[in-house]
Coordinates of C-alpha atoms and ligand atoms in Angstrom, one line a residue:
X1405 CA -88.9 -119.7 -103.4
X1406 CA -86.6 -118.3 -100.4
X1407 CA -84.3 -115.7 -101.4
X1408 CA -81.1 -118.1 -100.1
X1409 CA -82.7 -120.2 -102.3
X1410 CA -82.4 -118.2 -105.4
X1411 CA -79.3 -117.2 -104.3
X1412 CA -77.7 -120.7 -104.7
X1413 CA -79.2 -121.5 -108.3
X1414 CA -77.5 -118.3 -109.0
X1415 CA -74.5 -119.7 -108.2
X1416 CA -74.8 -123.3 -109.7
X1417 CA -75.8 -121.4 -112.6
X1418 CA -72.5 -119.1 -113.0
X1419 CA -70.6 -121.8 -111.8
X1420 CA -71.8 -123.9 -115.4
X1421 CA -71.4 -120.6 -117.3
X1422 CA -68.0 -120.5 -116.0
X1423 CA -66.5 -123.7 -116.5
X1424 CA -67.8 -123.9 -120.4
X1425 CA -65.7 -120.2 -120.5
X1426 CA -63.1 -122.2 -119.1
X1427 CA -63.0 -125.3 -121.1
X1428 CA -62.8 -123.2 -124.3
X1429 CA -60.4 -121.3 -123.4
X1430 CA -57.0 -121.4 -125.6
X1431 CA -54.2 -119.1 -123.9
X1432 CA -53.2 -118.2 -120.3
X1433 CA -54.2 -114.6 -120.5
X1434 CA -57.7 -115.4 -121.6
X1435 CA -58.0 -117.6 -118.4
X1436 CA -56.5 -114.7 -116.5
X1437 CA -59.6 -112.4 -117.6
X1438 CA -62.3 -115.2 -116.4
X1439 CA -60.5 -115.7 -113.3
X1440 CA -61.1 -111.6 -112.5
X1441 CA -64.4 -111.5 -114.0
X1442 CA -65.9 -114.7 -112.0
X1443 CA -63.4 -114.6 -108.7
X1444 CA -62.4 -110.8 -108.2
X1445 CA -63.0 -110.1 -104.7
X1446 CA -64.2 -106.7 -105.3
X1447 CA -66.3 -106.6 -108.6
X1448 CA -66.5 -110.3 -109.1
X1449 CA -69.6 -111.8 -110.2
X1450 CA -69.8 -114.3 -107.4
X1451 CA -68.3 -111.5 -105.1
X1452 CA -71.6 -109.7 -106.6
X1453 CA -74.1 -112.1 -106.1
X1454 CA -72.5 -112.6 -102.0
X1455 CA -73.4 -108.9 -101.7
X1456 CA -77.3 -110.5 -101.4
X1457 CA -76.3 -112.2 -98.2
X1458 CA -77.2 -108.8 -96.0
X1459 CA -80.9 -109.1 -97.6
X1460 CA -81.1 -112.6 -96.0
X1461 CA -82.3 -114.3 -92.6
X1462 CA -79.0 -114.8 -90.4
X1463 CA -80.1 -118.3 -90.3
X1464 CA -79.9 -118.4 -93.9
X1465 CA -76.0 -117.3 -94.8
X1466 CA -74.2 -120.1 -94.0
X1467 CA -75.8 -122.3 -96.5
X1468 CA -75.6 -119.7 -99.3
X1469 CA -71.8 -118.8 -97.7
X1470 CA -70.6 -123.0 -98.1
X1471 CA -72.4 -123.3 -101.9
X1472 CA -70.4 -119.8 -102.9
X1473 CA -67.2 -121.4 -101.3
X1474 CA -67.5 -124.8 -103.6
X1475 CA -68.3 -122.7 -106.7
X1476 CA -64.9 -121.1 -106.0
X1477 CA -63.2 -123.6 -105.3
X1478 CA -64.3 -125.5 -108.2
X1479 CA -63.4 -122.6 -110.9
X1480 CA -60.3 -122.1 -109.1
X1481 CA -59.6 -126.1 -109.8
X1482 CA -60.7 -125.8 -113.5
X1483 CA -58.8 -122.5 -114.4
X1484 CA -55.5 -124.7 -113.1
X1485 CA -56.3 -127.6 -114.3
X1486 CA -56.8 -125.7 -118.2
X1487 CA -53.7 -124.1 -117.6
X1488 CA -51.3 -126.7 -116.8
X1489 CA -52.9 -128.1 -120.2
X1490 CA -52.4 -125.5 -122.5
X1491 CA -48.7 -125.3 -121.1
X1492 CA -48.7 -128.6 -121.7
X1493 CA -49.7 -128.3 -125.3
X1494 CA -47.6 -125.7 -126.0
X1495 CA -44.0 -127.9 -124.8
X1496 CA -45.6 -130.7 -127.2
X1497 CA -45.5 -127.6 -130.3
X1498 CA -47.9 -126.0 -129.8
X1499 CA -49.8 -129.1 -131.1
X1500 CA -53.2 -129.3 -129.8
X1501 CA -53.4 -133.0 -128.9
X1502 CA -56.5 -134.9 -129.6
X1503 CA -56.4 -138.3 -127.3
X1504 CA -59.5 -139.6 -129.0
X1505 CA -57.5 -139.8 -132.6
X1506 CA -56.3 -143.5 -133.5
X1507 CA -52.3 -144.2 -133.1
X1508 CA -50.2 -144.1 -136.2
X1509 CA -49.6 -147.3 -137.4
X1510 CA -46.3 -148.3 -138.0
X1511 CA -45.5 -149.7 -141.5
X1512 CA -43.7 -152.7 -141.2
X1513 CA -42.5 -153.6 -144.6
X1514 CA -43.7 -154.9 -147.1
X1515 CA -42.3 -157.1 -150.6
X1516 CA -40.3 -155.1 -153.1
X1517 CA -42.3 -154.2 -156.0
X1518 CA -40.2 -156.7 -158.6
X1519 CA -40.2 -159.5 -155.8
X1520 CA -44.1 -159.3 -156.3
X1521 CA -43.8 -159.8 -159.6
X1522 CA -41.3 -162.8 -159.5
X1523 CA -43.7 -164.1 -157.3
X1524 CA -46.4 -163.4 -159.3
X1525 CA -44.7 -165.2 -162.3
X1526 CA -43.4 -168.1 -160.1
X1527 CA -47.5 -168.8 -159.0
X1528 CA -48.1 -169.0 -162.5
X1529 CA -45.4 -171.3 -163.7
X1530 CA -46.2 -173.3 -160.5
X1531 CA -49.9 -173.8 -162.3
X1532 CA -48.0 -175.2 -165.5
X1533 CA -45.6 -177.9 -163.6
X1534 CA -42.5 -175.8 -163.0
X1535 CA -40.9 -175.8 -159.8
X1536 CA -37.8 -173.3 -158.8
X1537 CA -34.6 -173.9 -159.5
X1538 CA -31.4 -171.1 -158.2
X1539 CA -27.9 -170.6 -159.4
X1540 CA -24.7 -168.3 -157.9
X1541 CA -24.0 -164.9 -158.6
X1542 CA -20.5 -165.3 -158.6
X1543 CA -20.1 -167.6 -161.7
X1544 CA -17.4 -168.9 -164.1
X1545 CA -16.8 -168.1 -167.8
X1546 CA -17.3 -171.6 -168.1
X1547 CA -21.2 -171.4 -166.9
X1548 CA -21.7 -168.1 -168.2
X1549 CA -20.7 -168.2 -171.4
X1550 CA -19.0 -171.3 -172.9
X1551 CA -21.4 -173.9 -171.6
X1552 CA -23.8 -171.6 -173.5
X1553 CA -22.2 -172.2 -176.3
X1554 CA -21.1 -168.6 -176.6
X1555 CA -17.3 -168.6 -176.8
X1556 CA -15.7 -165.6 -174.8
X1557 CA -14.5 -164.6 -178.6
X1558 CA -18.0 -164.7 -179.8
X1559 CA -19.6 -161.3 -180.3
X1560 CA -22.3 -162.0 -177.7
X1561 CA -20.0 -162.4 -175.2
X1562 CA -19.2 -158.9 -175.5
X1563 CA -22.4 -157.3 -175.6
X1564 CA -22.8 -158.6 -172.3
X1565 CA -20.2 -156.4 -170.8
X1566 CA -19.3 -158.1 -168.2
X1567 CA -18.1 -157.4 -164.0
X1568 CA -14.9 -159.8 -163.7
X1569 CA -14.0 -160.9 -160.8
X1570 CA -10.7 -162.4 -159.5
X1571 CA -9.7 -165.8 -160.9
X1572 CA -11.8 -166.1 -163.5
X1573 CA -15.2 -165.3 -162.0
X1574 CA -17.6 -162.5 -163.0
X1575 CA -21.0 -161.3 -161.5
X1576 CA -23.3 -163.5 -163.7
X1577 CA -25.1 -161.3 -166.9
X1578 CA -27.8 -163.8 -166.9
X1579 CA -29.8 -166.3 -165.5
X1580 CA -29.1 -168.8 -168.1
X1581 CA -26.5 -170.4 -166.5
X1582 CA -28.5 -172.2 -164.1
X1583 CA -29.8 -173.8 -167.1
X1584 CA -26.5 -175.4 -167.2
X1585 CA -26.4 -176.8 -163.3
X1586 CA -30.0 -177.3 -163.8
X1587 CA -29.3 -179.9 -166.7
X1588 CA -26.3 -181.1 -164.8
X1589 CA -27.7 -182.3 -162.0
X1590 CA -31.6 -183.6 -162.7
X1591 CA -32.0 -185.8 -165.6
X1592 CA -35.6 -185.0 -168.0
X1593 CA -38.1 -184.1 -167.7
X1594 CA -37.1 -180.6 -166.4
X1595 CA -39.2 -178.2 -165.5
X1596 CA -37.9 -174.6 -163.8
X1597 CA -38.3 -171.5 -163.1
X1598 CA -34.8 -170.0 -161.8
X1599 CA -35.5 -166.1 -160.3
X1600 CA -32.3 -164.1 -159.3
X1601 CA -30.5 -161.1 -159.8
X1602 CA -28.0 -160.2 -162.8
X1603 CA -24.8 -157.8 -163.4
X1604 CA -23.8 -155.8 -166.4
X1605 CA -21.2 -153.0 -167.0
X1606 CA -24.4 -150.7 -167.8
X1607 CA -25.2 -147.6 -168.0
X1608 CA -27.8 -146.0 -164.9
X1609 CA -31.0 -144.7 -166.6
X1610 CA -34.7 -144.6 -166.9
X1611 CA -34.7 -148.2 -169.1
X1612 CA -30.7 -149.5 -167.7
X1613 CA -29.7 -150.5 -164.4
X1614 CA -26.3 -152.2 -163.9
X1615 CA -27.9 -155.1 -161.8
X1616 CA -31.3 -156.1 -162.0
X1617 CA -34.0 -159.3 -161.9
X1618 CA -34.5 -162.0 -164.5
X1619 CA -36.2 -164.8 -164.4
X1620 CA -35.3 -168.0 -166.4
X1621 CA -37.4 -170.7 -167.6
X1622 CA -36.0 -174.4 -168.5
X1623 CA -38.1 -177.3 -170.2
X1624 CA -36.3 -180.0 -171.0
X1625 CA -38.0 -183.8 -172.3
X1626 CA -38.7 -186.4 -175.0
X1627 CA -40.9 -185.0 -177.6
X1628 CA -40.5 -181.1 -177.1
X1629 CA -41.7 -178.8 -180.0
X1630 CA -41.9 -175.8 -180.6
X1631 CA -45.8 -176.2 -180.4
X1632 CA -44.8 -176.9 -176.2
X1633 CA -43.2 -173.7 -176.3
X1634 CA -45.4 -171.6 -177.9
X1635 CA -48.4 -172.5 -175.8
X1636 CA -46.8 -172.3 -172.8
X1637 CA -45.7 -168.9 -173.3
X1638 CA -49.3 -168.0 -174.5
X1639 CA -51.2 -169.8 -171.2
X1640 CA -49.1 -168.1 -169.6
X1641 CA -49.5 -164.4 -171.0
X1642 CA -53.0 -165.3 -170.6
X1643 CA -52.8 -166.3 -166.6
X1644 CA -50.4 -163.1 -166.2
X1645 CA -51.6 -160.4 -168.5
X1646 CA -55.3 -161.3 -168.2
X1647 CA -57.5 -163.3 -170.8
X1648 CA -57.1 -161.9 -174.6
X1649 CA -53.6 -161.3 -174.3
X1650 CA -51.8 -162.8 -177.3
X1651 CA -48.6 -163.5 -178.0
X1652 CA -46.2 -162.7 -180.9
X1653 CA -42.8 -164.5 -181.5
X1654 CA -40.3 -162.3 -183.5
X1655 CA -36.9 -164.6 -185.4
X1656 CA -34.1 -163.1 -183.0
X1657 CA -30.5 -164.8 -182.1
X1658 CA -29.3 -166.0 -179.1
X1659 CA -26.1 -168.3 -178.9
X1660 CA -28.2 -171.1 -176.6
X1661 CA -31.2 -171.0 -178.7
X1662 CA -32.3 -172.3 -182.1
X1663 CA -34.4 -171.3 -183.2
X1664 CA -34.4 -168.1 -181.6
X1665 CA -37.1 -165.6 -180.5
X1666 CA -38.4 -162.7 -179.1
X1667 CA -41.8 -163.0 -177.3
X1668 CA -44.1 -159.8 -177.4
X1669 CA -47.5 -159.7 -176.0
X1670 CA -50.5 -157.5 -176.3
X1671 CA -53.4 -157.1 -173.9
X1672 CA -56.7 -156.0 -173.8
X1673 CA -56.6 -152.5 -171.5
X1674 CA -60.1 -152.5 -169.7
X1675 CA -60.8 -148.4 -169.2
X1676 CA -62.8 -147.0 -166.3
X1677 CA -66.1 -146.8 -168.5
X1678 CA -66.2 -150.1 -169.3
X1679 CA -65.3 -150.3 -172.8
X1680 CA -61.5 -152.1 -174.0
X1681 CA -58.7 -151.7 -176.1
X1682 CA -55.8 -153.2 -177.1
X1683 CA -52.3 -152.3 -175.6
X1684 CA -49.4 -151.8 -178.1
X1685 CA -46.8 -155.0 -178.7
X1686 CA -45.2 -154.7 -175.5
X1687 CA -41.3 -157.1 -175.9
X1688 CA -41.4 -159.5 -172.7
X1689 CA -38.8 -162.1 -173.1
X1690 CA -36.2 -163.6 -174.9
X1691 CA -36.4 -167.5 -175.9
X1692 CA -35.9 -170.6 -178.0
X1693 CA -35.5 -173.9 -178.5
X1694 CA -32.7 -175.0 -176.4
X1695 CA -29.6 -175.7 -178.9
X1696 CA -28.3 -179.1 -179.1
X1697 CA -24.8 -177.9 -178.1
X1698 CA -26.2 -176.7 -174.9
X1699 CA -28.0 -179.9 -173.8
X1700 CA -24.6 -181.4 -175.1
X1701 CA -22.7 -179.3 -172.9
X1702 CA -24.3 -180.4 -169.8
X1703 CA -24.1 -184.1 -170.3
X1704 CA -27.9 -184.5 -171.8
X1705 CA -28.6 -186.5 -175.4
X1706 CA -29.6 -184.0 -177.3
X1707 CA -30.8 -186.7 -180.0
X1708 CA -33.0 -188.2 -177.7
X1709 CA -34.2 -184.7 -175.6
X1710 CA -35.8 -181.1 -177.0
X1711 CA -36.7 -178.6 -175.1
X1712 CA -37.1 -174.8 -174.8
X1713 CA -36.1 -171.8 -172.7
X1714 CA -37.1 -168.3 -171.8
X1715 CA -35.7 -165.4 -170.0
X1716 CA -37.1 -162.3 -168.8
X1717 CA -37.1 -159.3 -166.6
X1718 CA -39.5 -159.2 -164.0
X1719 CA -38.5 -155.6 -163.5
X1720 CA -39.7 -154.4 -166.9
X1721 CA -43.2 -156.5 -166.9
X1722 CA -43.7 -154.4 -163.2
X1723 CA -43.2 -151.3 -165.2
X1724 CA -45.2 -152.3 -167.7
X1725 CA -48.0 -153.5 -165.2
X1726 CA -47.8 -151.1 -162.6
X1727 CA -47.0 -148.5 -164.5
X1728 CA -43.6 -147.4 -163.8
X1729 CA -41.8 -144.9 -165.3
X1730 CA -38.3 -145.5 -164.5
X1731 CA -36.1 -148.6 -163.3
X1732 CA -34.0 -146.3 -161.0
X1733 CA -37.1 -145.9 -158.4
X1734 CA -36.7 -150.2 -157.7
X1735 CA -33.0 -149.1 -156.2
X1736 CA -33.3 -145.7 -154.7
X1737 CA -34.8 -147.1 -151.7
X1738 CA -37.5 -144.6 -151.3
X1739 CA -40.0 -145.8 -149.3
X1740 CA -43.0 -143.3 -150.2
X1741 CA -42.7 -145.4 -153.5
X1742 CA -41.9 -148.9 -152.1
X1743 CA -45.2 -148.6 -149.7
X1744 CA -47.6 -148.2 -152.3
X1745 CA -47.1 -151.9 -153.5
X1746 CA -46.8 -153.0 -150.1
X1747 CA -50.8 -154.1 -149.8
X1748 CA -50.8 -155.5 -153.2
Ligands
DAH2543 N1 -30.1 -164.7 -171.3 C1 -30.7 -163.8 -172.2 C2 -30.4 -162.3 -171.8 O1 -30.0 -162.1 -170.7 C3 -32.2 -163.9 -172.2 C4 -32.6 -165.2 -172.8 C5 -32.9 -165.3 -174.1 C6 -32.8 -166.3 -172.0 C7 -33.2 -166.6 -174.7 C8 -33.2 -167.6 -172.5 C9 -33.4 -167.6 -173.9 O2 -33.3 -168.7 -171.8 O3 -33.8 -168.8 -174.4 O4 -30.5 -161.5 -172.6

């Protein structure tokens, strides 16, 4: 091999040694030193290797002179380019940015955690012939209390305590007025589901919000039993809660209902290894047969109709479901909790 020869390997081969230096190197003042060690006109290590060019033929020089000229000029490139990119890195906070890594998806939204459920219980209903029925918020005494055969004297009108508004309005307490319209305005059979949200002069805790979800349920038709009501309320802890739930019906009172009940259910709790167990009695609704009174109320023959009626709140069954510890984290609008039920 000629000496000019070995002379530009030499060079190709710093000029790789030089630019890996250069590529890994994180600050200004390390770039600085590789600048000097490689390009430094007097103890350089290309400066070092020129030195060889006396040794060589004259004829010789300028080919070794041009490659030493591109290695320069190619470092000098590099070590400017790497710099303007570290300076660049170091405006962006000192964040070292990696193009390669996938954008940050946006989250877009998703359903509230107790609209998933009303959804989830609306599905079900669907199944079992019910279709969706809604009501105002803003209702009368009338709807809210009286047709419910609850006079505003009665004791369960209090317990309800009550948002007024002006002329004789008040943020409804319940869902069970929509019975009311329901019956006014569709003769038997009736069969709905009305979702919406409710108002009470309550306290804000862990088990008490002062509005939250119910959702109501209205059958209404010849030949209604209790036997209707019972297995509906089961099929449906079954479709909901999963297969083995059971359902208990406790004597209770409600002014709309008689009898008068409230539905509990119990599931079976599948654990990680495999094996089940029963949950406690876990209170999900309260219901009844519709009183006469009520039917009466809204213009239906109660000798010739029967029917029954639930209500519950969707809020409580997502606790119970998913596991939530307090009602206060459906309002505070935090959205590292609202996201985790968004791909549900
Ligand atoms: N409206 C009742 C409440 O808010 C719940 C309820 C009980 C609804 C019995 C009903 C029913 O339809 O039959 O506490």
């Amino acid at each position: 091999m000629s000496r000019a020869v070995e002379l530009v390997d030499q060079l190709k081969a710093l000029e790789a040694e030089a630019l890996e230096e250069v590529a890994r190197q994180e600050d200004a003042e390390g770039l600085e030193s590789i600048r000097i060690s490689y390009l430094g006109r007097k103890d350089g290590r290309i400066s070092g290797i020129l030195r060889g060019l006396g040794g060589l033929d004259p004829s010789e020089r300028p080919r070794v002179g041009a490659e030493a000229n591109r290695v320069k000029g190619s470092l000098q490139e590099a070590l400017e380019r790497r710099e303007e990119r570290l300076a660049a890195d170091e405006e962006a906070g000192g964040a070292k940015v990696d193009l390669t890594l996938p954008a940050r998806q946006e989250w877009v939204g998703g359903r509230h955690p107790v609209t998933r459920v009303v959804d989830e219980l609306v599905e079900i209903f669907r199944g079992l012939g019910f279709t969706r029925a809604r009501g105002p918020e803003a209702e009368s005494e009338w709807y809210n209390f009286v047709a419910l055969n609850t006079p505003l004297d009665h004791p369960a009108a209090d317990e309800q305590d009550t948002l007024y508004l002006k002329g004789g309005y008040l943020l409804r307490s319940h869902t069970s007025p929509v019975q009311v319209r329901v019956m006014e305005n569709h003769k038997p059979p009736i069969r709905v589901l009305a979702p919406g949200m409710v108002y009470r002069r309550d306290s804000y805790d862990a088990t008490h919000t002062p509005a939250f979800a119910q959702l109501e349920g209205l059958v209404v038709d010849e030949g209604i039993t209790f036997v209707d009501f019972k297995a509906t309320l089961a099929e449906f802890a079954r479709r909901y809660f999963g297969r083995g739930a059971r359902v208990r019906f406790r004597p209770s009172f409600f002014p709309f209902t008689e009898p008068s009940a409230e539905v509990d259910v119990k599931r079976v709790v599948h654990r990680p290894d495999g094996s089940t167990e029963e949950s406690d009695w876990l209170e999900i609704m309260g219901a009844g047969m519709v009183d006469p009174a009520v039917l009466e109320s809204a213009g239906i023959d109660s000798e010739r109709y029967t029917g029954f009626a639930f209500g519950m709140g969707p809020g409580r069954i997502g606790m119970l479901k998913y596991g939530i510890p307090d009602l206060r984290l459906y309002l505070d609008n935090d959205v590292r909790f609202l996201r985790q039920f968004a791909g549900r």
